[in-house]
Structure formats: structure tokens, C-alpha cells
Coordinates of C-alpha atoms in Angstrom, one line a residue:
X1 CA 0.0 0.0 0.0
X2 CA 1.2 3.7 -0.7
X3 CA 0.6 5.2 2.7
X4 CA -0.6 9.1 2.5
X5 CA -2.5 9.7 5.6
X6 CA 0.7 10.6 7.7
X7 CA -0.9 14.2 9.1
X8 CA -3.6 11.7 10.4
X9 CA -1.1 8.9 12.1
X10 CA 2.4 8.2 11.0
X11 CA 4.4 3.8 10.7
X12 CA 6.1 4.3 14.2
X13 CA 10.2 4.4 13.6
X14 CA 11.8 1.1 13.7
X15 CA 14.8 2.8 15.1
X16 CA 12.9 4.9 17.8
X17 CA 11.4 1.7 18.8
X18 CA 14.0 -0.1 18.6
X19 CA 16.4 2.1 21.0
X20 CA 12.9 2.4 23.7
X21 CA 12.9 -1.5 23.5
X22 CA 15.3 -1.5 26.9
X23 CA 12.3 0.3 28.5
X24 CA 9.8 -2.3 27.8
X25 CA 12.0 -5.2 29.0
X26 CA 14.8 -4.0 31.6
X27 CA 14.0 -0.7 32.5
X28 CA 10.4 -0.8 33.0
X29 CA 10.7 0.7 36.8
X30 CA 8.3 3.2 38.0
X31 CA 10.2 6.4 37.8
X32 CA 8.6 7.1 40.9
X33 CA 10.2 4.4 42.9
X34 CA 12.9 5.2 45.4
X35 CA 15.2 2.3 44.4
X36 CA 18.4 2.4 42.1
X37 CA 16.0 1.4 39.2
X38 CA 13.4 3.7 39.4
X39 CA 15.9 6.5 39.7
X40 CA 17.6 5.4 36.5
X41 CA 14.3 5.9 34.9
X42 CA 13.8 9.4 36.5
X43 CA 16.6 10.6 34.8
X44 CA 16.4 8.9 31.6
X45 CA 12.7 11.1 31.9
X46 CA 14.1 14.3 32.6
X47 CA 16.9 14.0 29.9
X48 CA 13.8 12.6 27.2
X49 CA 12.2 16.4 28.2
X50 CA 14.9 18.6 27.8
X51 CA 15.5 16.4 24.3
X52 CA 12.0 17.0 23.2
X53 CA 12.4 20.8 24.2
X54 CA 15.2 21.6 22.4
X55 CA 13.7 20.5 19.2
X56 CA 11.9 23.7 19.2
X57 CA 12.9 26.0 22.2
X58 CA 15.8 26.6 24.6
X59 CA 15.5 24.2 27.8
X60 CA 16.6 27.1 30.0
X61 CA 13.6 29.1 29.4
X62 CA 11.2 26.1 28.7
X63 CA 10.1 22.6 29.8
X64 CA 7.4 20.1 29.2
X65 CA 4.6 18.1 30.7
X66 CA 4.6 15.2 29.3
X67 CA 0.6 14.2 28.3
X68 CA -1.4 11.4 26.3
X69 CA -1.8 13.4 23.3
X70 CA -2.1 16.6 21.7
X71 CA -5.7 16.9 22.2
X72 CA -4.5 16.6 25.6
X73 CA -2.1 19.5 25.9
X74 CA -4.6 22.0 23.9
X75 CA -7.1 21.0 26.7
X76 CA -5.0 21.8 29.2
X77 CA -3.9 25.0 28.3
X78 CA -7.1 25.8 27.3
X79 CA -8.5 25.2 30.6
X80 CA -6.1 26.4 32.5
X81 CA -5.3 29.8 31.3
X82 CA -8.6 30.6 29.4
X83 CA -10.6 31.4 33.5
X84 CA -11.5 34.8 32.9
X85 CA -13.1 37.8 30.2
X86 CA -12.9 36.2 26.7
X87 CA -10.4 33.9 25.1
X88 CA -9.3 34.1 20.9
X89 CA -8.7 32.1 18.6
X90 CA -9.1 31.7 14.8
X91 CA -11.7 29.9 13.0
X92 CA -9.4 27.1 11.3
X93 CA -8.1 25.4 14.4
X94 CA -8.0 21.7 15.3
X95 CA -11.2 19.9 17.0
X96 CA -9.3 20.1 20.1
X97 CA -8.8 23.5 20.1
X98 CA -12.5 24.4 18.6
X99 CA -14.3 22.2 20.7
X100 CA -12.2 23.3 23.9
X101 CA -13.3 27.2 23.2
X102 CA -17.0 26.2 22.7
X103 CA -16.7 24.6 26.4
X104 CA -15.4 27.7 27.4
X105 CA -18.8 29.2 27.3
X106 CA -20.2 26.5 30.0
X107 CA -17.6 27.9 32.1
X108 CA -18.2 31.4 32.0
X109 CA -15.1 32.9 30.0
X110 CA -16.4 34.1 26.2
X111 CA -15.2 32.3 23.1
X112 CA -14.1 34.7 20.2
X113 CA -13.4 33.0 16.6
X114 CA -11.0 35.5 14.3
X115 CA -12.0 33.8 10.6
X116 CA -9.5 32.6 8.2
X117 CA -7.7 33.2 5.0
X118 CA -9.3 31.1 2.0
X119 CA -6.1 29.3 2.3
X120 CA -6.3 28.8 6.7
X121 CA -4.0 31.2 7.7
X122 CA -5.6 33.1 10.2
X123 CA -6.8 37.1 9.1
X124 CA -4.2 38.7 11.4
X125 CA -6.1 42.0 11.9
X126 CA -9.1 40.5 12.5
X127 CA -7.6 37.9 15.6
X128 CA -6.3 41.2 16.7
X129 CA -9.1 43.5 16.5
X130 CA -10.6 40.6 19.3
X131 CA -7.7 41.1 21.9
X132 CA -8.5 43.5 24.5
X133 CA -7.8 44.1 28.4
X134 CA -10.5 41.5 29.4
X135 CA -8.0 38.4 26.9
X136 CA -7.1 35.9 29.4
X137 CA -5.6 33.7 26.1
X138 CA -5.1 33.5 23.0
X139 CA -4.4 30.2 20.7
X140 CA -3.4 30.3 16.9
X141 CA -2.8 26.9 15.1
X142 CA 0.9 26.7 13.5
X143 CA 0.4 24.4 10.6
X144 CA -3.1 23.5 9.8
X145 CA -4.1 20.0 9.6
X146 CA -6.6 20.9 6.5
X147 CA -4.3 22.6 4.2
X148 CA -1.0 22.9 5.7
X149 CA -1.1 26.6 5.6
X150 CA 1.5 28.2 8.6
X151 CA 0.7 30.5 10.7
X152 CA 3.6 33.3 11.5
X153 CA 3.2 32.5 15.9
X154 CA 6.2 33.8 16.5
X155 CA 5.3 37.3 15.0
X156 CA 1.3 36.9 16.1
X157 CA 2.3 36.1 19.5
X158 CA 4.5 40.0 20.0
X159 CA 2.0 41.5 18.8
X160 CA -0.7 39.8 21.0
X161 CA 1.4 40.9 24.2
X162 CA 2.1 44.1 22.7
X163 CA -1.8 45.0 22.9
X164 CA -2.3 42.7 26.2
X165 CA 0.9 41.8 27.8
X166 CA -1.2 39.2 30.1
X167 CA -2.6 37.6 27.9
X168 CA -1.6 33.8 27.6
X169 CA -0.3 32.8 23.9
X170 CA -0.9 28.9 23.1
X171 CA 0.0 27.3 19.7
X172 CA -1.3 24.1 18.7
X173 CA 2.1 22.9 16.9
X174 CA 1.1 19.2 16.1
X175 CA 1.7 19.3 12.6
X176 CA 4.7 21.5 12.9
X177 CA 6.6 19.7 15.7
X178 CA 9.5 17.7 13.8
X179 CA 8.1 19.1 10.3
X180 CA 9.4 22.1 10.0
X181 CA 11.8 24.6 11.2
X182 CA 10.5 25.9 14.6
X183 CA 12.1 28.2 17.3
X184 CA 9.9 29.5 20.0
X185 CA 9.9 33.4 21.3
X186 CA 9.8 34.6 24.6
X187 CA 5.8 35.8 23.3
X188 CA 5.3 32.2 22.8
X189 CA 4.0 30.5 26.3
X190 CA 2.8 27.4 25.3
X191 CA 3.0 25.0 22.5
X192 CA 1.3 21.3 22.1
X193 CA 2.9 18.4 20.2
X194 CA 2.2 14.9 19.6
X195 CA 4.2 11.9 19.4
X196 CA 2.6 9.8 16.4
X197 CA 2.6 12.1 13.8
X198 CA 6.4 11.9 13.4
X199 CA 7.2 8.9 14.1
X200 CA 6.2 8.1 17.5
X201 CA 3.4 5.9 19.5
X202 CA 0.0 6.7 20.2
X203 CA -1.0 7.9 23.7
X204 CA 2.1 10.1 23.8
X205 CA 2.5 13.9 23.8
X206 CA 3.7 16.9 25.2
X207 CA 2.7 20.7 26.4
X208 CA 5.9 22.3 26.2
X209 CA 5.3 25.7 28.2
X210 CA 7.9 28.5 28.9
X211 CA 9.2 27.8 32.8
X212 CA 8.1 31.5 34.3
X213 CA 4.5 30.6 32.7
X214 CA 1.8 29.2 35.6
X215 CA -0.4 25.8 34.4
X216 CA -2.7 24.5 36.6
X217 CA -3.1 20.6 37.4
X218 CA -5.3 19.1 34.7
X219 CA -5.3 15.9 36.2
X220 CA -4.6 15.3 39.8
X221 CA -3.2 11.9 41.6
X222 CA 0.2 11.4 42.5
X223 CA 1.7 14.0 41.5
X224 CA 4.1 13.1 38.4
X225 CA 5.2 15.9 36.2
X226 CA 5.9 18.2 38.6
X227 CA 2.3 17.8 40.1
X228 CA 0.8 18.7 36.8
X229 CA 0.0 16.2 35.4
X230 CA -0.7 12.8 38.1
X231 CA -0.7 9.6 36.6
X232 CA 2.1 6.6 36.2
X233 CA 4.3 8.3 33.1
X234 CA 4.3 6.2 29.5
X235 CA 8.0 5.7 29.5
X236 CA 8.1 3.1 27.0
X237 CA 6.2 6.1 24.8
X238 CA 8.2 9.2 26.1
X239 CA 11.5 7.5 24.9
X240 CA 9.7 6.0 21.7
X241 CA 8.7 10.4 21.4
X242 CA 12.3 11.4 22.3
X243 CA 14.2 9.1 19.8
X244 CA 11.5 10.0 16.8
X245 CA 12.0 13.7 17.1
X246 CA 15.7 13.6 17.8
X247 CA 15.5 11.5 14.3
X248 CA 13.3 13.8 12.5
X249 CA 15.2 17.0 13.5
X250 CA 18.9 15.7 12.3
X251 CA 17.0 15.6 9.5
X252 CA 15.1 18.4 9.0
X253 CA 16.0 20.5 6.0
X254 CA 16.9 17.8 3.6
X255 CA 13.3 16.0 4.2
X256 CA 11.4 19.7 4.3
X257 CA 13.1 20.1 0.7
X258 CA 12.8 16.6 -0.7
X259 CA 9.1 16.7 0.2
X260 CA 8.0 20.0 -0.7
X261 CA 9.5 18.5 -4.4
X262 CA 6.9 16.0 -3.7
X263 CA 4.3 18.3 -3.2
X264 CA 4.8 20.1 -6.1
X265 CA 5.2 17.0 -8.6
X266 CA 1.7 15.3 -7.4
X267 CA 0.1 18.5 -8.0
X268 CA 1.8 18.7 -10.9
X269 CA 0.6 15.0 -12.3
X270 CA -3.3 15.6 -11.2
X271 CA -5.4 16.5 -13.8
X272 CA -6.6 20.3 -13.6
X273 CA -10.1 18.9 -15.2
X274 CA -10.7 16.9 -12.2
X275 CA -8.8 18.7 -9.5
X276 CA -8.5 22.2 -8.0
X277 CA -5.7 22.5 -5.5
X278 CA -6.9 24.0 -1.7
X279 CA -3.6 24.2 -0.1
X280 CA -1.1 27.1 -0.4
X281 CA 2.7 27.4 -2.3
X282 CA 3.7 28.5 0.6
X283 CA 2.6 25.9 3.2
X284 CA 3.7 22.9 5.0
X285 CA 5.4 20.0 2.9
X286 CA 3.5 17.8 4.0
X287 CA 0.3 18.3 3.1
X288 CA -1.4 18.8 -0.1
X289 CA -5.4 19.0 -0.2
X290 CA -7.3 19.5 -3.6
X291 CA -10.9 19.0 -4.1
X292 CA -12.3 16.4 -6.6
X293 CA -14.8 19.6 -7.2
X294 CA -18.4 17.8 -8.1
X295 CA -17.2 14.3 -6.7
X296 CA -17.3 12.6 -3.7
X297 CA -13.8 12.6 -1.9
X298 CA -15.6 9.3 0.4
X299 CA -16.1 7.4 -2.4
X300 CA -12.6 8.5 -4.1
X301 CA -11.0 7.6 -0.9
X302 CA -12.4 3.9 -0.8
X303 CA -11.5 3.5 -4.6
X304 CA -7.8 4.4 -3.7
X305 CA -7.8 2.1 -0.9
X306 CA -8.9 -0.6 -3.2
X307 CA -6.6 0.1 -5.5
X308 CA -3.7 0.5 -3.2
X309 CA -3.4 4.0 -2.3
X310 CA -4.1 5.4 1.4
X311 CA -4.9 9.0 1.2
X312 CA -7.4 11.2 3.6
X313 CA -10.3 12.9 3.4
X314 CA -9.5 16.0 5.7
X315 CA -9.0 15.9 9.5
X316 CA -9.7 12.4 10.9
X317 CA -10.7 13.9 13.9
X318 CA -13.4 15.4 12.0
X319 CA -14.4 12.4 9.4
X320 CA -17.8 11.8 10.5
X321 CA -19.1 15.1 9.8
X322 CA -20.5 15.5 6.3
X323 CA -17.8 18.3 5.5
X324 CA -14.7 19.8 7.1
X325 CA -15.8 23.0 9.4
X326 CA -12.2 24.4 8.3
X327 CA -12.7 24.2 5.0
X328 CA -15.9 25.2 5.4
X329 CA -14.5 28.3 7.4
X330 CA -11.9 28.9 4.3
X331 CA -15.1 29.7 2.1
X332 CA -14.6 26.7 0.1
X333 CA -18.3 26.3 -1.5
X334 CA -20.1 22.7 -1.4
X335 CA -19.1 20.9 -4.3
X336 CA -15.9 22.0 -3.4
X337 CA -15.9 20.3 -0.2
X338 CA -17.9 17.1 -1.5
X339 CA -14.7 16.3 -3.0
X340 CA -11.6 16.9 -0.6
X341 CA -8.8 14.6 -0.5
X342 CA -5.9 15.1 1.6
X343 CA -2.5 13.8 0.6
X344 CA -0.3 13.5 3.4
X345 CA 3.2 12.7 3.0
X346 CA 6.4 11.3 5.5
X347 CA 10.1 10.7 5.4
X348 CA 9.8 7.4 4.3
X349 CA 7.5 9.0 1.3
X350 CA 9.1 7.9 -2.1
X351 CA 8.9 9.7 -5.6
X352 CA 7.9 6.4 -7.0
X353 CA 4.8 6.3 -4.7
X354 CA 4.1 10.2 -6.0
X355 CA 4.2 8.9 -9.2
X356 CA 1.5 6.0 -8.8
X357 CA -0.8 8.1 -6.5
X358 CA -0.9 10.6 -8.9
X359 CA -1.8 8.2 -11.7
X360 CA -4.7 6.0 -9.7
X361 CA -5.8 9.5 -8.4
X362 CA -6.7 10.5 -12.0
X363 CA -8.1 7.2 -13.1
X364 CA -10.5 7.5 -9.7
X365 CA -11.8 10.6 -10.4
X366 CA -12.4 9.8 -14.7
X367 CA -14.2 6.6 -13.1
X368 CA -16.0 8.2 -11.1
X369 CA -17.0 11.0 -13.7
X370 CA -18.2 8.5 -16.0
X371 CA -20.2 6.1 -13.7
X372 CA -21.9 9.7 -12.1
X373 CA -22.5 11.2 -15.5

């Protein structure tokens, strides 16, 4: 099977799991435990979290709390800093995120939704225009997971604290983390990544927050991750998250390059009668969404399974609902959205499997044509 699907879930890394096996087998101490063992595992913990940090961020100024997912860390900065006034985001964020704000009302605090760019950035003047003294946070996806447009964070968050210094600045960096190049601010407080989308197991993620920022307890116990965060810590998952993005970052720049090649040559094999592109020049590698416009991306997507090719449909966090609310947000019209496909590539993505998805992609949609009249 050609595998496209990766900004949904991504094959773990043989050499990730690999190098974790030890802490399946040997080292599977508690962390908490007093002995020589669980002490060994403490610190194989607290080196796997300044790892992860510096990724993206200087582990002086910032640390993380490890979680189960990204959902996860969006919830619990969400929750914890969003307590007062009104909270921002834009229109074109995760489920996590969306749903997390529409809570928000339930709890007294005012969701405000900034809308988005035809191609998902957010509209910068409008998030801003919504920021004022009463802001207790602000969130701003960096890549989206629709079109793999990338949102500028570093220069939204100054100028967030330049109009409300205490406000709280949250990016949801799940399809960024290990993706592309990333450096945190001192604007930027806190920042959510996930494990399995480069590489790493389900059940694993990360809030990585700046060290002078205050999180409250999301989920209480016994008092792992600095008492913010109880609960027994996945090590077998943390290291499997360590050695993933340590692999993806060496990385980096040749894989951006090779893939944004990629990109560019299945766009370039689709056939414009069929296809309209969605996502921007200028966005993540990784992604590429087009629209099928007058088809059904559904039925597409089961034909390319059949005939070997894996490819998405949008957000799967979002796949039961008839269309995508981002997309929807972007001001993509029906038919438009009736056809979305998402093409999703990895590392281990080859130009041979380009090649062939490009060429059952067209022969899907001329089938399709013809048996729909």
C-alpha cells in the first residue's frame, strides 16, 4: 500500500522503537520508585524532556509536561489559562482546540473565533481586532491539519502581548513539531505536540510551556510531572517520542526540501479537469489537499484504498461530519468540499509512490466522472 495519511497517524520508527525496547523489557521501573532502578528511569525522563524541548525551544527558558496526546495539551492549556473575560482564537483550528473554546462558554469565560484566509491562515487584523484588556488567552494553530497553511506564531504572539501583555499565547504545533523549522519566542507560552505524527506511538505527547508561565493541574493523583499532570508516566512512549524527534530534527532541511518536491510533482501529475488545489505554495510540505470539485472525496477515498493508495479525506478527527468546518471556514463552496482529498506525506514517502498516487488519483476521479454522469 502507498501510505498518505501521515498528518492523520504516521508507521512508528523502527529505530525509535528499537532504541525504547530496553524500556519495555529492563528498565520498565516506576520512575517514581525510590530504588536504584526507578531513579535510573527518572533521569532517563528528565533527559527525554529537555531532548524534546530543544527541538523547538531553549530548555533554559522552557520545559514540558509530558501528556497522552495533543488533544490533551490543547485541553489543558485551554483550561487552565482561558478562566476569565474572553479567550481568541481563529476559526481554522483543530477539534481540540474548537471544541475546547465552545466549552469555554459552559464555564463562563467568552469564546471569540477570528476567521481565516481562503487558504487557513488566520486574518491577522481580525484575531487582533478581538484582543483587548479583558484576553485571558489566545491560541493560533501553526500548521493546519486541512491545508497545511502556517501561521507566522512567532510574529502573532508579540504582537498579541504588545496589545495585552497578560494575555496567555498557546500554539497548537502538532503538525509542525519535527516538520518544519520551529524556534519558539519569549511571546510564545505554550506549545502542544504529539508523538505519532512523526514517528512516535499513540497515547504520547507533550505541552511544552515557557518555565516563568503558571499551568494549573489538569489531572490530579500522585503528583508526576511536577504535580501537573498525576498519573504513572508512558515511559516506553516518552523515549519512543524522544528518539523520533531527535531523528526527524537531524533531519530536517533535507526531508522539508525533498518533500515540498513532492508536493509540487503530485500536484503537478493531477489532472486540472478533475482537480483544483486547496492548499497554499507557501505551506507545510507535507500536506497537499485539492478538491475532486463535483465528486465525492468518500467514495474516491475507498476506490484508492482498493486500488492500493491510502490517502485522507480532511482531519480524521473530523471524518464523521458531512464536511470539514475548516474548509468550510476557508469559504470553500459545497461541491468544493464534497470532493476533498488530503494527501499526506512522511520521510519514508518515495517519488515512486508520487508517481503512482498521482496516476490511480486520476483514473478515480475519470471513473468516477463517468459512472456519475
Amino acid at each position: 500500500m502507498i501510505y498518505l495519511d501521515n498528518a492523520a497517524t504516521t508507521c512508528p520508527s523502527a529505530v525509535a522503537l528499537a532504541r525504547a525496547e530496553t524500556f519495555l523489557k529492563e528498565n520498565f521501573y516506576n520512575p517514581s520508585a525510590r530504588y536504584r532502578g526507578g531513579d535510573a528511569v527518572a533521569r532517563e525522563l528528565r533527559l527525554a524532556r529537555e531532548r524534546i524541548v530543544s527541538c523547538v525551544a531553549d530548555p533554559a527558558a522552557f520545559e514540558a509536561v509530558f501528556t497522552s496526546c495533543g488533544t490533551e495539551a490543547d485541553n489543558h492549556a485551554v483550561f487552565s489559562c482561558a478562566k476569565r473575560g474572553n479567550a481568541v482564537t481563529s476559526a481554522g483550528e483543530h477539534a481540540a482546540m474548537h471544541q475546547s473554546f465552545v466549552e469555554l462558554k459552559n464555564r463562563g469565560v467568552e469564546p471569540r473565533f477570528a476567521p481565516v484566509t481562503r487558504s487557513g491562515t488566520v486574518n491577522e487584523e481580525a484575531l487582533l481586532s478581538l484582543v483587548d484588556e479583558k484576553t485571558s488567552l489566545v491560541s493560533v494553530v501553526h500548521v493546519n491539519n486541512e491545508t497545511g497553511a502556517v501561521n507566522d506564531i512567532a510574529r502573532l504572539a508579540r504582537l498579541v502581548k504588545e496589545k495585552n501583555p497578560r494575555a496567555v499565547f498557546h500554539s497548537d504545533g502538532v503538525q509542525a513539531f519535527g516538520k518544519i523549522s520551529v524556534r519558539l519566542n519569549d511571546h510564545v507560552d505554550f506549545y502542544s505536540v504529539s508523538a505519532h505524527k512523526i514517528g512516535g506511538l499513540k497515547g504520547t505527547g507533550a505541552l511544552i510551556k515557557r518555565k516563568k508561565t503558571t499551568l494549573q493541574p489538569f489531572v490530579f493523583g500522585g503528583g508526576q510531572e511536577g504535580g501537573l499532570r498525576s498519573g504513572t508516566e508512558n515511559t516506553f512512549g516518552i523515549a519512543c517520542f524522544r528518539f523520533a524527534a531527535e531523528e526527524k530534527i537531524e533531519n530536517l532541511k533535507q526531508t522539508c526540501s525533498r518533500l515540498a518536491g513532492f508536493r509540487e510533482l503530485l500536484w503537478g501529475r493531477l489532472d486540472r479537469s478533475f482537480y483544483t488545489r486547496l492548499s497554499p505554495e507557501d505551506g507545510s510540505p507535507y500536506i497537499l489537499t485539492v478538491s475532486a470539485v463535483g465528486l465525492r472525496g468518500e467514495v474516491l477515498q475507498r476506490m484508492l484504498w482498493d486500488g492500493g493508495v491510502v490517502i485522507g479525506t480532511g482531519s480524521a478527527c473530523s471524518s464523521k461530519k458531512p464536511h470539514s468546518r475548516v474548509l468550510e471556514a476557508c469559504g470553500w463552496d459545497g461541491k468544493t468540499l464534497d470532493g476533498v482529498l488530503r494527501a499526506s506525506f512522511s520521510s519514508e514517502t518515495t517519488e515512486e509512490e508520487i508517481l503512482r498516487a498521482a496516476e490511480l488519483m486520476n483514473r478515480a476521479a475519470r471513473e468516477l466522472k463517468e459512472t456519475t454522469g
